[in-house]
mmCIF file of C-alpha atoms in Angstrom:
data_model
loop_
_atom_site.group_PDB
_atom_site.id
_atom_site.type_symbol
_atom_site.label_atom_id
_atom_site.label_comp_id
_atom_site.label_asym_id
_atom_site.label_seq_id
_atom_site.Cartn_x
_atom_site.Cartn_y
_atom_site.Cartn_z
ATOM 1 C CA MET H 1177 49.051 65.256 83.643
ATOM 2 C CA ARG H 1178 47.341 62.070 84.755
ATOM 3 C CA VAL H 1179 44.089 63.452 83.449
ATOM 4 C CA HIS H 1180 45.678 64.058 80.066
ATOM 5 C CA LYS H 1181 47.059 60.509 80.002
ATOM 6 C CA LEU H 1182 43.670 59.130 80.807
ATOM 7 C CA THR H 1183 42.136 61.274 78.135
ATOM 8 C CA PHE H 1184 44.711 60.140 75.629
ATOM 9 C CA ALA H 1185 44.176 56.596 76.728
ATOM 10 C CA ALA H 1186 40.442 56.964 76.352
ATOM 11 C CA LEU H 1187 40.929 58.510 72.933
ATOM 12 C CA ALA H 1188 43.231 55.670 71.988
ATOM 13 C CA VAL H 1189 40.679 53.142 73.137
ATOM 14 C CA ALA H 1190 37.963 54.975 71.264
ATOM 15 C CA ALA H 1191 40.131 55.120 68.178
ATOM 16 C CA GLY H 1192 40.886 51.452 68.560
ATOM 17 C CA LEU H 1193 37.230 50.678 68.865
ATOM 18 C CA SER H 1194 36.511 52.851 65.848
ATOM 19 C CA LEU H 1195 39.232 51.134 63.873
ATOM 20 C CA THR H 1196 37.892 47.737 64.943
ATOM 21 C CA ALA H 1197 34.426 48.801 63.882
ATOM 22 C CA CYS H 1198 35.797 49.939 60.551
ATOM 23 C CA GLN H 1199 37.632 46.651 60.154
ATOM 24 C CA ASN H 1200 34.456 44.831 61.077
ATOM 25 C CA ASP H 1201 32.632 46.919 58.513
ATOM 26 C CA ASP H 1202 35.279 46.057 55.991
ATOM 27 C CA ALA H 1203 35.022 42.478 57.039
ATOM 28 C CA ASP H 1204 31.274 42.658 56.575
ATOM 29 C CA THR H 1205 31.823 44.251 53.218
ATOM 30 C CA GLY H 1206 34.288 41.525 52.454
ATOM 31 C CA GLN H 1207 31.691 38.965 53.407
ATOM 32 C CA SER H 1208 29.133 40.641 51.261
ATOM 33 C CA ALA H 1209 31.392 40.164 48.255
ATOM 34 C CA PRO H 1210 31.121 36.374 48.377
ATOM 35 C CA SER H 1211 27.423 36.855 48.825
ATOM 36 C CA SER H 1212 27.498 38.938 45.684
ATOM 37 C CA GLY H 1213 29.698 36.273 44.180
ATOM 38 C CA ALA H 1214 27.110 33.654 45.140
ATOM 39 C CA THR H 1215 24.509 35.761 43.494
ATOM 40 C CA ALA H 1216 26.725 35.992 40.463
ATOM 41 C CA SER H 1217 27.264 32.286 40.720
ATOM 42 C CA SER H 1218 23.549 31.875 40.975
ATOM 43 C CA SER H 1219 23.277 34.207 38.058
ATOM 44 C CA GLY H 1220 25.989 32.125 36.522
ATOM 45 C CA GLY H 1221 23.855 29.147 37.469
ATOM 46 C CA GLY H 1222 21.085 31.040 35.803
ATOM 47 C CA SER H 1223 23.449 31.403 32.924
ATOM 48 C CA ASP H 1224 24.139 27.718 33.269
ATOM 49 C CA SER H 1225 20.434 27.300 33.540
ATOM 50 C CA GLY H 1226 20.179 29.547 30.560
ATOM 51 C CA SER H 1227 22.858 27.421 29.023
ATOM 52 C CA SER H 1228 20.788 24.487 30.086
ATOM 53 C CA ASP H 1229 17.836 26.247 28.554
ATOM 54 C CA GLN H 1230 19.943 26.772 25.508
ATOM 55 C CA GLY H 1231 20.868 23.132 25.783
ATOM 56 C CA GLY H 1232 17.165 22.493 26.101
ATOM 57 C CA ALA H 1233 16.675 24.659 23.066
ATOM 58 C CA LYS H 1234 19.253 22.539 21.344
ATOM 59 C CA ASP H 1235 17.466 19.481 22.593
ATOM 60 C CA SER H 1236 14.242 21.019 21.433
ATOM 61 C CA ALA H 1237 15.892 21.876 18.161
ATOM 62 C CA GLY H 1238 17.253 18.368 18.068
ATOM 63 C CA THR H 1239 13.789 17.006 18.679
ATOM 64 C CA SER H 1240 12.438 19.385 16.095
ATOM 65 C CA SER H 1241 15.159 18.259 13.767
ATOM 66 C CA ALA H 1242 14.297 14.652 14.521
ATOM 67 C CA THR H 1243 10.679 15.478 13.961
ATOM 68 C CA ASN H 1244 11.579 17.210 10.742
ATOM 69 C CA SER H 1245 13.728 14.258 9.927
ATOM 70 C CA GLY H 1246 10.771 12.093 10.732
ATOM 71 C CA ALA H 1247 8.649 14.313 8.584
ATOM 72 C CA THR H 1248 11.199 13.972 5.845
ATOM 73 C CA SER H 1249 11.203 10.267 6.387
ATOM 74 C CA SER H 1250 7.456 10.318 6.419
ATOM 75 C CA GLY H 1251 7.568 12.454 3.322
ATOM 76 C CA GLY H 1252 9.909 9.921 1.830
ATOM 77 C CA THR H 1253 7.508 7.210 2.786
ATOM 78 C CA GLY H 1254 4.716 9.271 1.330
ATOM 79 C CA THR H 1255 6.740 9.626 -1.807
ATOM 80 C CA ALA H 1256 7.409 5.935 -1.805
ATOM 81 C CA ALA H 1257 3.730 5.319 -1.203
ATOM 82 C CA GLY H 1258 2.997 7.749 -3.982
ATOM 83 C CA THR H 1259 5.362 5.858 -6.206
ATOM 84 C CA GLY H 1260 3.692 2.637 -5.138
ATOM 85 C CA SER H 1261 0.322 4.134 -5.864
ATOM 86 C CA HIS H 1262 1.615 5.296 -9.210
ATOM 87 C CA ALA H 1263 2.990 1.837 -9.830
ATOM 88 C CA ASN H 1264 -0.329 0.339 -8.782
ATOM 89 C CA ALA H 1265 -2.056 2.823 -11.009
ATOM 90 C CA LYS H 1266 0.086 1.521 -13.867
ATOM 91 C CA VAL H 1267 -0.724 -2.043 -12.928
ATOM 92 C CA GLY H 1268 -4.439 -1.472 -13.098
ATOM 93 C CA LYS H 1269 -7.076 -3.990 -14.077
ATOM 94 C CA CYS H 1270 -7.007 -5.485 -17.540
ATOM 95 C CA ARG H 1271 -9.691 -3.864 -19.641
ATOM 96 C CA THR H 1272 -11.599 -5.495 -22.461
ATOM 97 C CA ASP H 1273 -10.252 -3.058 -25.042
ATOM 98 C CA GLU H 1274 -6.692 -3.875 -23.937
ATOM 99 C CA LEU H 1275 -7.084 -7.619 -24.406
ATOM 100 C CA GLU H 1276 -6.970 -9.677 -27.541
ATOM 101 C CA ILE H 1277 -9.446 -12.486 -26.897
ATOM 102 C CA THR H 1278 -9.473 -15.663 -28.929
ATOM 103 C CA ALA H 1279 -10.887 -19.160 -28.499
ATOM 104 C CA LYS H 1280 -9.927 -22.587 -29.811
ATOM 105 C CA ASP H 1281 -11.101 -26.148 -29.428
ATOM 106 C CA ASN H 1282 -8.894 -28.083 -27.028
ATOM 107 C CA THR H 1283 -10.848 -31.293 -26.715
ATOM 108 C CA ILE H 1284 -8.698 -34.379 -26.287
ATOM 109 C CA ASP H 1285 -9.855 -37.721 -27.604
ATOM 110 C CA GLY H 1286 -11.337 -39.767 -24.822
ATOM 111 C CA ASP H 1287 -12.444 -36.774 -22.737
ATOM 112 C CA PRO H 1288 -16.010 -37.134 -21.445
ATOM 113 C CA ASP H 1289 -16.712 -33.481 -22.247
ATOM 114 C CA GLY H 1290 -15.627 -31.037 -24.868
ATOM 115 C CA THR H 1291 -13.247 -28.183 -23.983
ATOM 116 C CA VAL H 1292 -12.791 -24.761 -25.509
ATOM 117 C CA VAL H 1293 -9.873 -22.700 -24.249
ATOM 118 C CA VAL H 1294 -10.187 -18.927 -24.261
ATOM 119 C CA GLU H 1295 -6.944 -16.978 -24.529
ATOM 120 C CA LEU H 1296 -6.588 -13.427 -23.209
ATOM 121 C CA THR H 1297 -3.519 -11.581 -24.507
ATOM 122 C CA ASN H 1298 -2.474 -8.248 -23.065
ATOM 123 C CA HIS H 1299 -1.667 -5.793 -25.847
ATOM 124 C CA SER H 1300 -2.205 -2.594 -23.837
ATOM 125 C CA GLY H 1301 1.460 -1.582 -23.752
ATOM 126 C CA ARG H 1302 1.435 -1.912 -19.951
ATOM 127 C CA ASP H 1303 1.123 -4.640 -17.353
ATOM 128 C CA CYS H 1304 -2.331 -5.217 -15.902
ATOM 129 C CA THR H 1305 -3.939 -7.364 -13.229
ATOM 130 C CA ILE H 1306 -6.553 -9.981 -13.920
ATOM 131 C CA SER H 1307 -8.325 -12.410 -11.614
ATOM 132 C CA GLY H 1308 -11.566 -14.255 -11.098
ATOM 133 C CA TYR H 1309 -14.058 -15.604 -13.570
ATOM 134 C CA ALA H 1310 -14.897 -14.227 -16.970
ATOM 135 C CA GLY H 1311 -18.513 -14.079 -17.992
ATOM 136 C CA VAL H 1312 -19.223 -16.674 -20.672
ATOM 137 C CA ASP H 1313 -22.412 -16.975 -22.679
ATOM 138 C CA LEU H 1314 -23.104 -19.234 -25.598
ATOM 139 C CA LYS H 1315 -25.338 -17.889 -28.315
ATOM 140 C CA THR H 1316 -27.618 -20.640 -29.561
ATOM 141 C CA ASN H 1317 -30.619 -21.031 -31.800
ATOM 142 C CA ALA H 1318 -32.636 -21.429 -28.586
ATOM 143 C CA GLY H 1319 -31.331 -18.233 -26.988
ATOM 144 C CA SER H 1320 -28.409 -17.300 -24.776
ATOM 145 C CA LEU H 1321 -26.928 -19.937 -22.491
ATOM 146 C CA SER H 1322 -24.784 -18.739 -19.574
ATOM 147 C CA ALA H 1323 -21.920 -20.908 -18.367
ATOM 148 C CA LYS H 1324 -21.789 -21.824 -14.688
ATOM 149 C CA ARG H 1325 -18.633 -21.365 -12.616
ATOM 150 C CA THR H 1326 -16.777 -24.490 -11.592
ATOM 151 C CA GLY H 1327 -16.181 -23.097 -8.105
ATOM 152 C CA GLN H 1328 -12.431 -23.533 -8.435
ATOM 153 C CA GLN H 1329 -10.349 -21.062 -6.398
ATOM 154 C CA ALA H 1330 -9.491 -17.968 -8.418
ATOM 155 C CA THR H 1331 -6.079 -16.333 -8.088
ATOM 156 C CA SER H 1332 -4.931 -12.819 -8.922
ATOM 157 C CA ALA H 1333 -2.043 -12.317 -11.307
ATOM 158 C CA VAL H 1334 -0.228 -9.566 -13.162
ATOM 159 C CA LEU H 1335 -0.528 -10.104 -16.880
ATOM 160 C CA LYS H 1336 2.624 -8.746 -18.466
ATOM 161 C CA ASN H 1337 2.350 -6.735 -21.631
ATOM 162 C CA GLY H 1338 2.371 -9.109 -24.601
ATOM 163 C CA LYS H 1339 1.685 -12.184 -22.442
ATOM 164 C CA SER H 1340 -1.391 -14.379 -22.308
ATOM 165 C CA THR H 1341 -3.542 -16.183 -19.783
ATOM 166 C CA TYR H 1342 -6.195 -18.822 -20.363
ATOM 167 C CA PHE H 1343 -9.381 -20.288 -18.986
ATOM 168 C CA PRO H 1344 -11.440 -23.319 -20.043
ATOM 169 C CA VAL H 1345 -15.044 -23.687 -21.107
ATOM 170 C CA ASN H 1346 -16.328 -27.233 -20.727
ATOM 171 C CA TYR H 1347 -19.496 -28.507 -22.370
ATOM 172 C CA PRO H 1348 -21.206 -31.888 -22.858
ATOM 173 C CA PHE H 1349 -21.214 -33.684 -26.187
ATOM 174 C CA ASN H 1350 -24.523 -34.125 -27.926
ATOM 175 C CA LYS H 1351 -24.943 -37.893 -27.865
ATOM 176 C CA SER H 1352 -28.720 -37.831 -28.007
ATOM 177 C CA GLY H 1353 -28.892 -38.621 -31.708
ATOM 178 C CA GLY H 1354 -31.066 -35.552 -32.178
ATOM 179 C CA SER H 1355 -30.255 -32.177 -33.635
ATOM 180 C CA GLY H 1356 -29.720 -30.728 -30.187
ATOM 181 C CA VAL H 1357 -29.077 -27.031 -29.604
ATOM 182 C CA ARG H 1358 -26.984 -25.319 -32.249
ATOM 183 C CA VAL H 1359 -24.268 -23.024 -30.966
ATOM 184 C CA THR H 1360 -23.788 -19.863 -33.042
ATOM 185 C CA GLY H 1361 -21.314 -17.821 -31.009
ATOM 186 C CA LEU H 1362 -19.332 -17.330 -27.812
ATOM 187 C CA VAL H 1363 -19.648 -14.117 -25.774
ATOM 188 C CA VAL H 1364 -16.794 -13.385 -23.326
ATOM 189 C CA THR H 1365 -16.722 -10.648 -20.690
ATOM 190 C CA PRO H 1366 -13.337 -10.340 -18.905
ATOM 191 C CA PRO H 1367 -13.371 -10.333 -15.073
ATOM 192 C CA ASP H 1368 -14.585 -7.089 -13.496
ATOM 193 C CA GLU H 1369 -15.584 -5.733 -16.885
ATOM 194 C CA THR H 1370 -18.922 -4.983 -18.501
ATOM 195 C CA LYS H 1371 -17.789 -4.806 -22.127
ATOM 196 C CA SER H 1372 -17.976 -8.103 -23.992
ATOM 197 C CA VAL H 1373 -16.559 -9.540 -27.180
ATOM 198 C CA THR H 1374 -18.331 -12.059 -29.409
ATOM 199 C CA LEU H 1375 -16.258 -14.852 -30.918
ATOM 200 C CA ASN H 1376 -16.928 -17.720 -33.251
ATOM 201 C CA TRP H 1377 -17.653 -20.931 -31.355
ATOM 202 C CA PRO H 1378 -14.792 -23.381 -32.091
ATOM 203 C CA GLY H 1379 -16.299 -26.381 -30.305
ATOM 204 C CA ALA H 1380 -18.840 -28.966 -31.350
ATOM 205 C CA ALA H 1381 -21.664 -27.565 -33.411
ATOM 206 C CA THR H 1382 -24.427 -28.652 -31.054
ATOM 207 C CA LEU H 1383 -25.185 -29.248 -27.401
ATOM 208 C CA PRO H 1384 -27.652 -31.741 -26.017
ATOM 209 C CA VAL H 1385 -31.057 -30.394 -25.130
ATOM 210 C CA THR H 1386 -31.213 -29.865 -21.375
ATOM 211 C CA ASP H 1387 -34.107 -30.655 -19.110
ATOM 212 C CA GLY H 1388 -34.030 -27.159 -17.631
ATOM 213 C CA SER H 1389 -32.090 -28.202 -14.524
ATOM 214 C CA GLY H 1390 -29.294 -25.753 -15.270
ATOM 215 C CA SER H 1391 -26.626 -24.942 -17.751
ATOM 216 C CA PRO H 1392 -24.500 -27.882 -18.828
ATOM 217 C CA VAL H 1393 -21.672 -25.491 -19.760
ATOM 218 C CA LYS H 1394 -18.967 -24.811 -17.153
ATOM 219 C CA VAL H 1395 -16.295 -22.106 -16.998
ATOM 220 C CA GLY H 1396 -13.097 -22.164 -14.943
ATOM 221 C CA PRO H 1397 -11.322 -19.129 -13.462
ATOM 222 C CA VAL H 1398 -8.754 -17.154 -15.429
ATOM 223 C CA GLY H 1399 -5.386 -18.877 -15.203
ATOM 224 C CA SER H 1400 -6.808 -22.356 -14.630
ATOM 225 C CA ALA H 1401 -5.881 -23.572 -18.097
ATOM 226 C CA GLY H 1402 -2.358 -23.670 -19.473
ATOM 227 C CA GLN H 1403 -1.195 -22.827 -22.955
ATOM 228 C CA GLY H 1404 -3.368 -24.738 -25.320
ATOM 229 C CA GLY H 1405 -5.552 -25.920 -22.443
#
């Protein structure tokens, strides 16, 4: 009977050990669940990372959008520049064929030299820019006489359609008592142009004969004479 009790006791111990082992196994399995949960969390972190990646994608998209916005802005600027270019294209240089060119005597009593004022009127139907010195040549019975620039600073200006600008031509009076050089015409070439117009000379009929030291006729830049001189 004692042997049976010992056997039962041994069996009970063994069963207890087995149960403990099972519980330990379950406990291990229970511990592995959080491990799996950590993995899931890590996966969730990966999801968060993915979300972060998505956030990055959003950021990237945002950057792309900003870039596109910049491109749009740049495009807008390009358009504006295009408009400016178009506007500049409209405000091109004044051409000879677009200008009505006339000349009149504007000598004032008591002046040491004679003055002819040349008027340039824009009749192109558009605004145009004009600056610098016009080419001026006097046609005489002794040949062509080119006017020298005064050296005055030239300024650029937009000549509105229908408006005028002026420049002076100064020349010495013939006080020699001789016949001098007879002036037969005035040739004007607008700034930056090659086409000329020939006008009647409105000034004194003759110029003094020069000694060959240079032209006695001077021309000022466009815009350096007011209305009427």
